[in-house]
Tab-separated table of C-alpha atoms in Angstrom:
chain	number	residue	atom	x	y	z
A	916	UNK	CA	-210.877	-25.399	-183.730
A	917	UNK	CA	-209.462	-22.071	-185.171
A	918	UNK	CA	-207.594	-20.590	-182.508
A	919	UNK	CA	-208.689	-16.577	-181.440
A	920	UNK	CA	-206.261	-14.029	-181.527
A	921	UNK	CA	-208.509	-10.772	-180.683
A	922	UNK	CA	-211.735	-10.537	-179.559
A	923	UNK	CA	-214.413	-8.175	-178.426
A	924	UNK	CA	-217.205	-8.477	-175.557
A	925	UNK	CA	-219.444	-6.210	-175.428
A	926	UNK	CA	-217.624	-3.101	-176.669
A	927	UNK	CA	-218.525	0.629	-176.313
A	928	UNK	CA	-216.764	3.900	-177.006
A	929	UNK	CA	-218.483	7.018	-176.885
A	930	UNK	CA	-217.008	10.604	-176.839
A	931	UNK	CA	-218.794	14.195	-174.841
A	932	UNK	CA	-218.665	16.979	-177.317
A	933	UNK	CA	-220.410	20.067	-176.450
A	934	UNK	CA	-222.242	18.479	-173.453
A	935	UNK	CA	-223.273	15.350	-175.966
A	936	UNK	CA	-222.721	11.789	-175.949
A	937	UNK	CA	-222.065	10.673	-179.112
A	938	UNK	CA	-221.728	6.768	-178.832
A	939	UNK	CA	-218.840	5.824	-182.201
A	940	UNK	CA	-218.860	2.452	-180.973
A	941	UNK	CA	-222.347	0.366	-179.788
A	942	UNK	CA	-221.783	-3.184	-177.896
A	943	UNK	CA	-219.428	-5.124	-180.073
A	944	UNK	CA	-219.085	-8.526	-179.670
A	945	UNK	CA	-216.071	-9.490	-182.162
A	946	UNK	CA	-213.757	-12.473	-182.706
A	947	UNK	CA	-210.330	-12.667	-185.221
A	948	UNK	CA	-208.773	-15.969	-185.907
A	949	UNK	CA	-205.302	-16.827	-186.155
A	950	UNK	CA	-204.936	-17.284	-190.445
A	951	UNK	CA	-208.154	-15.432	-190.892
A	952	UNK	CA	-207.893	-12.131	-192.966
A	953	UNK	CA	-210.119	-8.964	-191.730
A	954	UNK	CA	-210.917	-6.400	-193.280
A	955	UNK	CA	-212.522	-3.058	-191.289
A	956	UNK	CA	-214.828	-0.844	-193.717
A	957	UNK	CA	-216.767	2.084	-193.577
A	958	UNK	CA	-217.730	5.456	-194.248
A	959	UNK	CA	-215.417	8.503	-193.071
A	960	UNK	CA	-216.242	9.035	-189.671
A	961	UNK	CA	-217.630	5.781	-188.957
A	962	UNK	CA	-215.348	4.650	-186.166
A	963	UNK	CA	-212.769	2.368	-187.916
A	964	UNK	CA	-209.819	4.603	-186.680
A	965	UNK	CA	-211.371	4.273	-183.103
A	966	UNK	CA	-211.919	0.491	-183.420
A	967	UNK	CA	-208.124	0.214	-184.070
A	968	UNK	CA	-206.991	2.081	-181.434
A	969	UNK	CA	-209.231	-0.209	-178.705
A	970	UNK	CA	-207.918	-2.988	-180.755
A	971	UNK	CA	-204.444	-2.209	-180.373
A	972	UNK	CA	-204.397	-0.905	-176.906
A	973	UNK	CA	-204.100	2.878	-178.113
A	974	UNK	CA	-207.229	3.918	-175.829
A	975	UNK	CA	-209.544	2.608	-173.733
A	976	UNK	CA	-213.113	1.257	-174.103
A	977	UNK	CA	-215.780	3.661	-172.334
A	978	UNK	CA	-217.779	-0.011	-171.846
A	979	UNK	CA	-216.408	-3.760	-172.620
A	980	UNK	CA	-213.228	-5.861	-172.780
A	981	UNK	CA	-210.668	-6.050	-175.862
A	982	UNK	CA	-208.621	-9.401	-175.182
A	983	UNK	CA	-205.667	-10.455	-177.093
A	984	UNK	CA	-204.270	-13.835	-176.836
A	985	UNK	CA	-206.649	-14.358	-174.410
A	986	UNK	CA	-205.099	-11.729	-172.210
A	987	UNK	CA	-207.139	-7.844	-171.186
């Protein structure tokens, strides 16, 4: 069994501009594997920067849990 490096329950980021919600990122579920290679595409504006910095620790999901190595 491949072993999971990061993973993603449930994750949601949205931002308030001008007294709107504007949701980037919608309930996520996501799981990397240890040798696996990822690749995050999309349009500009489309919430790849965003999903890095949950990812990475950068910011902080509105909604959800980013775990690496099984840690929050």
């Amino acid at each position: 069994m491949k072993e999971v490096i990061i993973e993603t329950k449930g994750l949601c980021k949205s931002f308030d501009t001008d007294g709107e919600n504007y949701n980037v990122i919608k309930n996520m579920d996501l799981k990397i594997y240890k040798g696996d290679f990822t690749v995050i595409m999309g349009s500009s504006g489309s919430g790849k920067s965003t999903l890095m910095y949950l990812l990475s620790g950068m910011d902080n999901a509105t909604i959800g849990e980013v775990k690496m190595l099984d840690k929050d």
